[in-house]
Amino acid sequence: MELKSTLDPTNKLLRSWNPTGDPCTGSFEGVACNEHRKVANISLQGKGLSGTLSPAIAELKCLSGLYLHYNSLSGEIPRELTNLAELSDLYLNHNKLTGEIPSSLSNSLTLTRLDLGFNSLSGGIPLGVAQITQLELLDVRNNSLSGIVPSGIYSPVSFYLVLPI
């Protein structure tokens, strides 16, 4: 419920997320569970969310997909995302996120798709991102990034980057 309160601080959009409910019954909008009745997927793209992404997300140990793109989320990307050992898809693009890309994301060896494009992120791409061997997509377009692109990131990753000139 902490995740709900930070994503939807006005409590107008995620009303189906009930503190006495069970997210694995299908009653929580945008939530899907695995065969062990653990939250595996959160798909809330384009829902008008205007809060922040809470570090409490790390409590969802079986989360493999987080789809929060096309909202108005602000604040920084929580470093705690790297505690999600099964996370393969992370879509935070088209929000209002700020700060740097957490260098700890380099430890997320299960990531296959990382889309952070169209935010207000600053700093550089962490060098360790090139070490994520499963990575197929990295999109960091339309941010305020600077610095070098880590070597080894180009192949076989579909890589999208627009740096200011």
GROMACS .gro file of N, CA and C in nm:
model
  495
    1MET      N    1   0.082  -0.120   0.000
    1MET     CA    2   0.000   0.000   0.000
    1MET      C    3   0.087   0.127   0.000
    2GLU      N    4   0.212   0.113   0.050
    2GLU     CA    5   0.301   0.229   0.043
    2GLU      C    6   0.328   0.266  -0.102
    3LEU      N    7   0.342   0.166  -0.188
    3LEU     CA    8   0.363   0.192  -0.330
    3LEU      C    9   0.245   0.269  -0.387
    4LYS      N   10   0.124   0.230  -0.353
    4LYS     CA   11   0.004   0.299  -0.399
    4LYS      C   12   0.004   0.444  -0.353
    5SER      N   13   0.036   0.468  -0.228
    5SER     CA   14   0.029   0.604  -0.175
    5SER      C   15   0.131   0.697  -0.241
    6THR      N   16   0.243   0.644  -0.287
    6THR     CA   17   0.341   0.731  -0.353
    6THR      C   18   0.313   0.748  -0.502
    7LEU      N   19   0.263   0.644  -0.568
    7LEU     CA   20   0.229   0.655  -0.710
    7LEU      C   21   0.106   0.742  -0.732
    8ASP      N   22   0.011   0.732  -0.641
    8ASP     CA   23  -0.118   0.801  -0.654
    8ASP      C   24  -0.148   0.879  -0.526
    9PRO      N   25  -0.073   0.988  -0.502
    9PRO     CA   26  -0.089   1.061  -0.375
    9PRO      C   27  -0.227   1.123  -0.356
   10THR      N   28  -0.302   1.143  -0.463
   10THR     CA   29  -0.436   1.199  -0.450
   10THR      C   30  -0.541   1.092  -0.426
   11ASN      N   31  -0.502   0.966  -0.434
   11ASN     CA   32  -0.592   0.852  -0.411
   11ASN      C   33  -0.715   0.855  -0.504
   12LYS      N   34  -0.692   0.896  -0.627
   12LYS     CA   35  -0.803   0.904  -0.722
   12LYS      C   36  -0.793   0.802  -0.835
   13LEU      N   37  -0.674   0.745  -0.855
   13LEU     CA   38  -0.653   0.663  -0.973
   13LEU      C   39  -0.640   0.514  -0.944
   14LEU      N   40  -0.592   0.478  -0.829
   14LEU     CA   41  -0.571   0.337  -0.796
   14LEU      C   42  -0.667   0.292  -0.685
   15ARG      N   43  -0.792   0.326  -0.700
   15ARG     CA   44  -0.892   0.294  -0.598
   15ARG      C   45  -0.913   0.145  -0.580
   16SER      N   46  -0.882   0.067  -0.681
   16SER     CA   47  -0.900  -0.078  -0.670
   16SER      C   48  -0.793  -0.142  -0.581
   17TRP      N   49  -0.686  -0.068  -0.550
   17TRP     CA   50  -0.581  -0.119  -0.462
   17TRP      C   51  -0.629  -0.100  -0.318
   18ASN      N   52  -0.694  -0.199  -0.266
   18ASN     CA   53  -0.759  -0.194  -0.136
   18ASN      C   54  -0.667  -0.254  -0.029
   19PRO      N   55  -0.648  -0.186   0.085
   19PRO     CA   56  -0.558  -0.240   0.188
   19PRO      C   57  -0.602  -0.375   0.245
   20THR      N   58  -0.729  -0.408   0.233
   20THR     CA   59  -0.775  -0.538   0.283
   20THR      C   60  -0.788  -0.641   0.171
   21GLY      N   61  -0.757  -0.597   0.047
   21GLY     CA   62  -0.770  -0.687  -0.067
   21GLY      C   63  -0.645  -0.769  -0.093
   22ASP      N   64  -0.657  -0.859  -0.188
   22ASP     CA   65  -0.547  -0.945  -0.230
   22ASP      C   66  -0.513  -0.912  -0.375
   23PRO      N   67  -0.390  -0.861  -0.399
   23PRO     CA   68  -0.356  -0.822  -0.537
   23PRO      C   69  -0.358  -0.938  -0.636
   24CYS      N   70  -0.356  -1.060  -0.588
   24CYS     CA   71  -0.350  -1.175  -0.677
   24CYS      C   72  -0.488  -1.233  -0.711
   25THR      N   73  -0.595  -1.163  -0.676
   25THR     CA   74  -0.730  -1.208  -0.713
   25THR      C   75  -0.777  -1.143  -0.842
   26GLY      N   76  -0.695  -1.053  -0.896
   26GLY     CA   77  -0.733  -0.981  -1.017
   26GLY      C   78  -0.808  -0.853  -0.988
   27SER      N   79  -0.825  -0.819  -0.862
   27SER     CA   80  -0.900  -0.699  -0.827
   27SER      C   81  -0.816  -0.572  -0.824
   28PHE      N   82  -0.683  -0.583  -0.823
   28PHE     CA   83  -0.596  -0.466  -0.822
   28PHE      C   84  -0.563  -0.430  -0.966
   29GLU      N   85  -0.608  -0.314  -1.010
   29GLU     CA   86  -0.583  -0.270  -1.147
   29GLU      C   87  -0.434  -0.273  -1.179
   30GLY      N   88  -0.398  -0.333  -1.293
   30GLY     CA   89  -0.262  -0.332  -1.342
   30GLY      C   90  -0.166  -0.428  -1.274
   31VAL      N   91  -0.215  -0.516  -1.189
   31VAL     CA   92  -0.129  -0.608  -1.116
   31VAL      C   93  -0.155  -0.751  -1.162
   32ALA      N   94  -0.048  -0.823  -1.192
   32ALA     CA   95  -0.057  -0.964  -1.229
   32ALA      C   96   0.038  -1.042  -1.140
   33CYS      N   97  -0.002  -1.162  -1.105
   33CYS     CA   98   0.078  -1.246  -1.015
   33CYS      C   99   0.126  -1.371  -1.086
   34ASN      N  100   0.228  -1.433  -1.028
   34ASN     CA  101   0.280  -1.557  -1.083
   34ASN      C  102   0.204  -1.675  -1.024
   35GLU      N  103   0.246  -1.795  -1.059
   35GLU     CA  104   0.177  -1.917  -1.013
   35GLU      C  105   0.189  -1.938  -0.863
   36HIS      N  106   0.281  -1.868  -0.799
   36HIS     CA  107   0.299  -1.879  -0.654
   36HIS      C  108   0.225  -1.769  -0.579
   37ARG      N  109   0.138  -1.696  -0.651
   37ARG     CA  110   0.058  -1.589  -0.594
   37ARG      C  111   0.144  -1.475  -0.539
   38LYS      N  112   0.249  -1.443  -0.611
   38LYS     CA  113   0.337  -1.330  -0.581
   38LYS      C  114   0.326  -1.230  -0.695
   39VAL      N  115   0.327  -1.102  -0.664
   39VAL     CA  116   0.318  -0.997  -0.766
   39VAL      C  117   0.438  -1.009  -0.860
   40ALA      N  118   0.407  -1.028  -0.989
   40ALA     CA  119   0.512  -1.046  -1.089
   40ALA      C  120   0.516  -0.932  -1.190
   41ASN      N  121   0.406  -0.858  -1.201
   41ASN     CA  122   0.395  -0.758  -1.304
   41ASN      C  123   0.309  -0.642  -1.257
   42ILE      N  124   0.355  -0.521  -1.279
   42ILE     CA  125   0.274  -0.403  -1.254
   42ILE      C  126   0.273  -0.323  -1.383
   43SER      N  127   0.155  -0.310  -1.443
   43SER     CA  128   0.137  -0.241  -1.571
   43SER      C  129   0.040  -0.125  -1.551
   44LEU      N  130   0.094  -0.006  -1.532
   44LEU     CA  131   0.012   0.112  -1.509
   44LEU      C  132   0.053   0.225  -1.603
   45GLN      N  133   0.083   0.188  -1.726
   45GLN     CA  134   0.124   0.288  -1.823
   45GLN      C  135   0.006   0.376  -1.864
   46GLY      N  136   0.034   0.506  -1.875
   46GLY     CA  137  -0.066   0.600  -1.922
   46GLY      C  138  -0.186   0.617  -1.830
   47LYS      N  139  -0.168   0.603  -1.701
   47LYS     CA  140  -0.280   0.612  -1.607
   47LYS      C  141  -0.292   0.749  -1.541
   48GLY      N  142  -0.202   0.841  -1.572
   48GLY     CA  143  -0.209   0.974  -1.512
   48GLY      C  144  -0.148   0.981  -1.372
   49LEU      N  145  -0.066   0.885  -1.338
   49LEU     CA  146  -0.002   0.884  -1.205
   49LEU      C  147   0.092   1.004  -1.193
   50SER      N  148   0.089   1.070  -1.078
   50SER     CA  149   0.168   1.193  -1.064
   50SER      C  150   0.254   1.195  -0.940
   51GLY      N  151   0.274   1.082  -0.877
   51GLY     CA  152   0.355   1.077  -0.757
   51GLY      C  153   0.498   1.038  -0.785
   52THR      N  154   0.554   0.958  -0.697
   52THR     CA  155   0.692   0.911  -0.709
   52THR      C  156   0.694   0.760  -0.700
   53LEU      N  157   0.807   0.702  -0.733
   53LEU     CA  158   0.825   0.558  -0.722
   53LEU      C  159   0.895   0.529  -0.590
   54SER      N  160   0.825   0.463  -0.500
   54SER     CA  161   0.876   0.438  -0.365
   54SER      C  162   0.982   0.329  -0.364
   55PRO      N  163   1.083   0.341  -0.276
   55PRO     CA  164   1.178   0.233  -0.256
   55PRO      C  165   1.109   0.104  -0.209
   56ALA      N  166   0.984   0.114  -0.162
   56ALA     CA  167   0.909  -0.004  -0.119
   56ALA      C  168   0.886  -0.102  -0.233
   57ILE      N  169   0.908  -0.059  -0.356
   57ILE     CA  170   0.896  -0.148  -0.472
   57ILE      C  171   0.985  -0.271  -0.455
   58ALA      N  172   1.095  -0.255  -0.384
   58ALA     CA  173   1.191  -0.364  -0.364
   58ALA      C  174   1.134  -0.478  -0.281
   59GLU      N  175   1.022  -0.455  -0.213
   59GLU     CA  176   0.960  -0.561  -0.135
   59GLU      C  177   0.888  -0.664  -0.222
   60LEU      N  178   0.867  -0.630  -0.348
   60LEU     CA  179   0.801  -0.722  -0.441
   60LEU      C  180   0.908  -0.810  -0.506
   61LYS      N  181   0.957  -0.905  -0.433
   61LYS     CA  182   1.074  -0.986  -0.471
   61LYS      C  183   1.059  -1.063  -0.601
   62CYS      N  184   0.936  -1.092  -0.643
   62CYS     CA  185   0.913  -1.170  -0.766
   62CYS      C  186   0.877  -1.082  -0.885
   63LEU      N  187   0.891  -0.951  -0.871
   63LEU     CA  188   0.854  -0.860  -0.979
   63LEU      C  189   0.949  -0.878  -1.098
   64SER      N  190   0.891  -0.908  -1.214
   64SER     CA  191   0.972  -0.922  -1.334
   64SER      C  192   0.946  -0.811  -1.434
   65GLY      N  193   0.830  -0.747  -1.426
   65GLY     CA  194   0.799  -0.639  -1.518
   65GLY      C  195   0.738  -0.520  -1.446
   66LEU      N  196   0.794  -0.402  -1.471
   66LEU     CA  197   0.741  -0.279  -1.413
   66LEU      C  198   0.721  -0.181  -1.528
   67TYR      N  199   0.595  -0.152  -1.556
   67TYR     CA  200   0.557  -0.069  -1.670
   67TYR      C  201   0.483   0.055  -1.620
   68LEU      N  202   0.558   0.162  -1.599
   68LEU     CA  203   0.500   0.287  -1.547
   68LEU      C  204   0.519   0.402  -1.645
   69HIS      N  205   0.538   0.371  -1.772
   69HIS     CA  206   0.564   0.474  -1.872
   69HIS      C  207   0.437   0.554  -1.904
   70TYR      N  208   0.460   0.670  -1.963
   70TYR     CA  209   0.353   0.763  -2.001
   70TYR      C  210   0.267   0.804  -1.883
   71ASN      N  211   0.332   0.846  -1.776
   71ASN     CA  212   0.266   0.905  -1.660
   71ASN      C  213   0.334   1.039  -1.631
   72SER      N  214   0.320   1.089  -1.512
   72SER     CA  215   0.387   1.214  -1.472
   72SER      C  216   0.462   1.192  -1.342
   73LEU      N  217   0.524   1.075  -1.329
   73LEU     CA  218   0.598   1.045  -1.207
   73LEU      C  219   0.721   1.135  -1.198
   74SER      N  220   0.754   1.177  -1.076
   74SER     CA  221   0.868   1.265  -1.056
   74SER      C  222   0.960   1.205  -0.950
   75GLY      N  223   1.068   1.277  -0.920
   75GLY     CA  224   1.163   1.228  -0.822
   75GLY      C  225   1.268   1.140  -0.887
   76GLU      N  226   1.345   1.075  -0.803
   76GLU     CA  227   1.456   0.993  -0.852
   76GLU      C  228   1.415   0.846  -0.867
   77ILE      N  229   1.491   0.775  -0.946
   77ILE     CA  230   1.473   0.631  -0.961
   77ILE      C  231   1.530   0.565  -0.836
   78PRO      N  232   1.449   0.488  -0.763
   78PRO     CA  233   1.501   0.427  -0.640
   78PRO      C  234   1.612   0.326  -0.666
   79ARG      N  235   1.720   0.338  -0.592
   79ARG     CA  236   1.831   0.243  -0.602
   79ARG      C  237   1.788   0.102  -0.562
   80GLU      N  238   1.683   0.094  -0.484
   80GLU     CA  239   1.634  -0.036  -0.435
   80GLU      C  240   1.582  -0.126  -0.546
   81LEU      N  241   1.560  -0.071  -0.665
   81LEU     CA  242   1.517  -0.154  -0.778
   81LEU      C  243   1.615  -0.268  -0.804
   82THR      N  244   1.740  -0.247  -0.770
   82THR     CA  245   1.841  -0.351  -0.796
   82THR      C  246   1.824  -0.471  -0.704
   83ASN      N  247   1.741  -0.460  -0.602
   83ASN     CA  248   1.715  -0.574  -0.514
   83ASN      C  249   1.614  -0.671  -0.575
   84LEU      N  250   1.560  -0.635  -0.691
   84LEU     CA  251   1.462  -0.720  -0.757
   84LEU      C  252   1.534  -0.817  -0.850
   85ALA      N  253   1.562  -0.934  -0.800
   85ALA     CA  254   1.645  -1.032  -0.870
   85ALA      C  255   1.582  -1.088  -0.998
   86GLU      N  256   1.451  -1.073  -1.014
   86GLU     CA  257   1.383  -1.127  -1.132
   86GLU      C  258   1.341  -1.019  -1.232
   87LEU      N  259   1.373  -0.893  -1.205
   87LEU     CA  260   1.329  -0.784  -1.291
   87LEU      C  261   1.394  -0.793  -1.428
   88SER      N  262   1.310  -0.806  -1.531
   88SER     CA  263   1.362  -0.813  -1.667
   88SER      C  264   1.320  -0.691  -1.750
   89ASP      N  265   1.203  -0.637  -1.724
   89ASP     CA  266   1.152  -0.523  -1.801
   89ASP      C  267   1.128  -0.405  -1.708
   90LEU      N  268   1.193  -0.293  -1.736
   90LEU     CA  269   1.175  -0.171  -1.658
   90LEU      C  270   1.147  -0.057  -1.754
   91TYR      N  271   1.023  -0.014  -1.756
   91TYR     CA  272   0.979   0.094  -1.845
   91TYR      C  273   0.934   0.213  -1.760
   92LEU      N  274   1.020   0.313  -1.753
   92LEU     CA  275   0.991   0.436  -1.679
   92LEU      C  276   0.994   0.557  -1.772
   93ASN      N  277   0.990   0.533  -1.900
   93ASN     CA  278   0.999   0.640  -1.999
   93ASN      C  279   0.875   0.730  -1.999
   94HIS      N  280   0.893   0.849  -2.053
   94HIS     CA  281   0.787   0.949  -2.063
   94HIS      C  282   0.725   0.980  -1.927
   95ASN      N  283   0.809   1.019  -1.833
   95ASN     CA  284   0.768   1.067  -1.703
   95ASN      C  285   0.842   1.198  -1.677
   96LYS      N  286   0.857   1.234  -1.551
   96LYS     CA  287   0.928   1.357  -1.514
   96LYS      C  288   1.037   1.323  -1.412
   97LEU      N  289   1.100   1.208  -1.430
   97LEU     CA  290   1.201   1.163  -1.335
   97LEU      C  291   1.327   1.248  -1.345
   98THR      N  292   1.391   1.270  -1.230
   98THR     CA  293   1.511   1.353  -1.223
   98THR      C  294   1.623   1.275  -1.153
   99GLY      N  295   1.737   1.339  -1.143
   99GLY     CA  296   1.851   1.276  -1.079
   99GLY      C  297   1.928   1.191  -1.178
  100GLU      N  298   2.019   1.113  -1.124
  100GLU     CA  299   2.104   1.029  -1.209
  100GLU      C  300   2.047   0.889  -1.222
  101ILE      N  301   2.088   0.821  -1.327
  101ILE     CA  302   2.056   0.679  -1.340
  101ILE      C  303   2.136   0.608  -1.231
  102PRO      N  304   2.069   0.535  -1.142
  102PRO     CA  305   2.144   0.471  -1.033
  102PRO      C  306   2.251   0.377  -1.086
  103SER      N  307   2.374   0.394  -1.038
  103SER     CA  308   2.482   0.306  -1.082
  103SER      C  309   2.454   0.162  -1.039
  104SER      N  310   2.375   0.145  -0.935
  104SER     CA  311   2.342   0.011  -0.887
  104SER      C  312   2.258  -0.067  -0.988
  105LEU      N  313   2.197   0.000  -1.086
  105LEU     CA  314   2.122  -0.073  -1.189
  105LEU      C  315   2.214  -0.167  -1.266
  106SER      N  316   2.343  -0.139  -1.263
  106SER     CA  317   2.440  -0.227  -1.329
  106SER      C  318   2.441  -0.366  -1.268
  107ASN      N  319   2.392  -0.378  -1.146
  107ASN     CA  320   2.386  -0.508  -1.078
  107ASN      C  321   2.261  -0.587  -1.116
  108SER      N  322   2.173  -0.528  -1.192
  108SER     CA  323   2.048  -0.593  -1.232
  108SER      C  324   2.074  -0.680  -1.354
  109LEU      N  325   2.136  -0.792  -1.331
  109LEU     CA  326   2.182  -0.877  -1.442
  109LEU      C  327   2.070  -0.944  -1.519
  110THR      N  328   1.947  -0.941  -1.467
  110THR     CA  329   1.834  -1.003  -1.536
  110THR      C  330   1.762  -0.906  -1.629
  111LEU      N  331   1.801  -0.778  -1.626
  111LEU     CA  332   1.734  -0.680  -1.712
  111LEU      C  333   1.755  -0.712  -1.859
  112THR      N  334   1.646  -0.716  -1.934
  112THR     CA  335   1.655  -0.731  -2.079
  112THR      C  336   1.610  -0.604  -2.149
  113ARG      N  337   1.520  -0.528  -2.085
  113ARG     CA  338   1.472  -0.404  -2.144
  113ARG      C  339   1.471  -0.295  -2.037
  114LEU      N  340   1.544  -0.187  -2.064
  114LEU     CA  341   1.555  -0.074  -1.973
  114LEU      C  342   1.524   0.053  -2.053
  115ASP      N  343   1.406   0.110  -2.030
  115ASP     CA  344   1.363   0.228  -2.104
  115ASP      C  345   1.343   0.343  -2.005
  116LEU      N  346   1.435   0.439  -2.012
  116LEU     CA  347   1.432   0.557  -1.926
  116LEU      C  348   1.421   0.685  -2.008
  117GLY      N  349   1.390   0.671  -2.133
  117GLY     CA  350   1.385   0.786  -2.223
  117GLY      C  351   1.277   0.886  -2.187
  118PHE      N  352   1.297   1.010  -2.232
  118PHE     CA  353   1.198   1.117  -2.219
  118PHE      C  354   1.165   1.147  -2.073
  119ASN      N  355   1.269   1.171  -1.995
  119ASN     CA  356   1.259   1.217  -1.857
  119ASN      C  357   1.349   1.338  -1.843
  120SER      N  358   1.392   1.369  -1.723
  120SER     CA  359   1.487   1.479  -1.700
  120SER      C  360   1.606   1.427  -1.622
  121LEU      N  361   1.653   1.308  -1.660
  121LEU     CA  362   1.767   1.247  -1.592
  121LEU      C  363   1.895   1.320  -1.630
  122SER      N  364   1.989   1.324  -1.537
  122SER     CA  365   2.116   1.392  -1.559
  122SER      C  366   2.232   1.298  -1.529
  123GLY      N  367   2.354   1.348  -1.545
  123GLY     CA  368   2.471   1.265  -1.521
  123GLY      C  369   2.499   1.178  -1.642
  124GLY      N  370   2.568   1.068  -1.618
  124GLY     CA  371   2.605   0.980  -1.728
  124GLY      C  372   2.538   0.844  -1.719
  125ILE      N  373   2.563   0.764  -1.820
  125ILE     CA  374   2.517   0.625  -1.818
  125ILE      C  375   2.618   0.548  -1.734
  126PRO      N  376   2.574   0.479  -1.629
  126PRO     CA  377   2.670   0.405  -1.546
  126PRO      C  378   2.752   0.307  -1.630
  127LEU      N  379   2.882   0.303  -1.606
  127LEU     CA  380   2.971   0.217  -1.683
  127LEU      C  381   2.930   0.070  -1.678
  128GLY      N  382   2.881   0.026  -1.563
  128GLY     CA  383   2.845  -0.115  -1.546
  128GLY      C  384   2.728  -0.161  -1.630
  129VAL      N  385   2.651  -0.069  -1.687
  129VAL     CA  386   2.538  -0.108  -1.771
  129VAL      C  387   2.586  -0.197  -1.886
  130ALA      N  388   2.706  -0.173  -1.933
  130ALA     CA  389   2.762  -0.255  -2.043
  130ALA      C  390   2.783  -0.400  -1.999
  131GLN      N  391   2.783  -0.425  -1.869
  131GLN     CA  392   2.805  -0.561  -1.819
  131GLN      C  393   2.676  -0.642  -1.805
  132ILE      N  394   2.562  -0.581  -1.831
  132ILE     CA  395   2.434  -0.653  -1.823
  132ILE      C  396   2.421  -0.734  -1.951
  133THR      N  397   2.458  -0.858  -1.946
  133THR     CA  398   2.468  -0.940  -2.067
  133THR      C  399   2.333  -0.973  -2.130
  134GLN      N  400   2.225  -0.969  -2.052
  134GLN     CA  401   2.093  -1.000  -2.105
  134GLN      C  402   2.025  -0.881  -2.171
  135LEU      N  403   2.084  -0.763  -2.158
  135LEU     CA  404   2.021  -0.640  -2.204
  135LEU      C  405   2.003  -0.640  -2.356
  136GLU      N  406   1.878  -0.623  -2.399
  136GLU     CA  407   1.844  -0.616  -2.541
  136GLU      C  408   1.805  -0.475  -2.584
  137LEU      N  409   1.753  -0.397  -2.489
  137LEU     CA  410   1.707  -0.262  -2.520
  137LEU      C  411   1.750  -0.168  -2.409
  138LEU      N  412   1.813  -0.059  -2.448
  138LEU     CA  413   1.847   0.050  -2.357
  138LEU      C  414   1.808   0.179  -2.427
  139ASP      N  415   1.710   0.248  -2.370
  139ASP     CA  416   1.664   0.374  -2.429
  139ASP      C  417   1.678   0.483  -2.324
  140VAL      N  418   1.765   0.579  -2.351
  140VAL     CA  419   1.787   0.692  -2.261
  140VAL      C  420   1.772   0.824  -2.337
  141ARG      N  421   1.699   0.820  -2.446
  141ARG     CA  422   1.679   0.940  -2.528
  141ARG      C  423   1.610   1.051  -2.450
  142ASN      N  424   1.635   1.172  -2.495
  142ASN     CA  425   1.567   1.292  -2.447
  142ASN      C  426   1.571   1.307  -2.296
  143ASN      N  427   1.691   1.302  -2.243
  143ASN     CA  428   1.721   1.334  -2.104
  143ASN      C  429   1.827   1.442  -2.107
  144SER      N  430   1.887   1.471  -1.996
  144SER     CA  431   1.996   1.569  -1.990
  144SER      C  432   2.125   1.497  -1.952
  145LEU      N  433   2.152   1.387  -2.019
  145LEU     CA  434   2.269   1.306  -1.989
  145LEU      C  435   2.394   1.367  -2.050
  146SER      N  436   2.507   1.336  -1.990
  146SER     CA  437   2.635   1.384  -2.040
  146SER      C  438   2.738   1.273  -2.019
  147GLY      N  439   2.857   1.295  -2.068
  147GLY     CA  440   2.964   1.197  -2.049
  147GLY      C  441   2.972   1.100  -2.164
  148ILE      N  442   3.048   0.994  -2.140
  148ILE     CA  443   3.074   0.896  -2.246
  148ILE      C  444   2.972   0.783  -2.242
  149VAL      N  445   2.957   0.719  -2.354
  149VAL     CA  446   2.876   0.598  -2.362
  149VAL      C  447   2.969   0.482  -2.328
  150PRO      N  448   2.937   0.402  -2.227
  150PRO     CA  449   3.026   0.291  -2.189
  150PRO      C  450   3.054   0.198  -2.306
  151SER      N  451   3.181   0.162  -2.322
  151SER     CA  452   3.216   0.073  -2.432
  151SER      C  453   3.153  -0.064  -2.410
  152GLY      N  454   3.117  -0.127  -2.518
  152GLY     CA  455   3.055  -0.258  -2.512
  152GLY      C  456   2.904  -0.254  -2.503
  153ILE      N  457   2.846  -0.134  -2.501
  153ILE     CA  458   2.703  -0.121  -2.486
  153ILE      C  459   2.629  -0.132  -2.619
  154TYR      N  460   2.701  -0.120  -2.728
  154TYR     CA  461   2.636  -0.111  -2.858
  154TYR      C  462   2.583  -0.242  -2.912
  155SER      N  463   2.649  -0.350  -2.890
  155SER     CA  464   2.608  -0.474  -2.955
  155SER      C  465   2.598  -0.584  -2.850
  156PRO      N  466   2.491  -0.662  -2.852
  156PRO     CA  467   2.378  -0.665  -2.944
  156PRO      C  468   2.259  -0.583  -2.895
  157VAL      N  469   2.281  -0.484  -2.812
  157VAL     CA  470   2.174  -0.404  -2.753
  157VAL      C  471   2.115  -0.308  -2.854
  158SER      N  472   1.981  -0.299  -2.858
  158SER     CA  473   1.916  -0.191  -2.930
  158SER      C  474   1.930  -0.068  -2.842
  159PHE      N  475   2.009   0.027  -2.885
  159PHE     CA  476   2.050   0.138  -2.799
  159PHE      C  477   2.002   0.268  -2.861
  160TYR      N  478   1.932   0.348  -2.781
  160TYR     CA  479   1.881   0.476  -2.827
  160TYR      C  480   1.929   0.585  -2.733
  161LEU      N  481   2.000   0.681  -2.789
  161LEU     CA  482   2.058   0.786  -2.707
  161LEU      C  483   2.059   0.916  -2.787
  162VAL      N  484   2.019   1.022  -2.722
  162VAL     CA  485   2.035   1.155  -2.779
  162VAL      C  486   2.103   1.238  -2.674
  163LEU      N  487   2.227   1.278  -2.701
  163LEU     CA  488   2.302   1.363  -2.609
  163LEU      C  489   2.299   1.506  -2.660
  164PRO      N  490   2.297   1.603  -2.569
  164PRO     CA  491   2.304   1.742  -2.616
  164PRO      C  492   2.437   1.769  -2.684
  165ILE      N  493   2.434   1.853  -2.785
  165ILE     CA  494   2.557   1.886  -2.860
  165ILE      C  495   2.627   2.001  -2.792
   0.00000   0.00000   0.00000
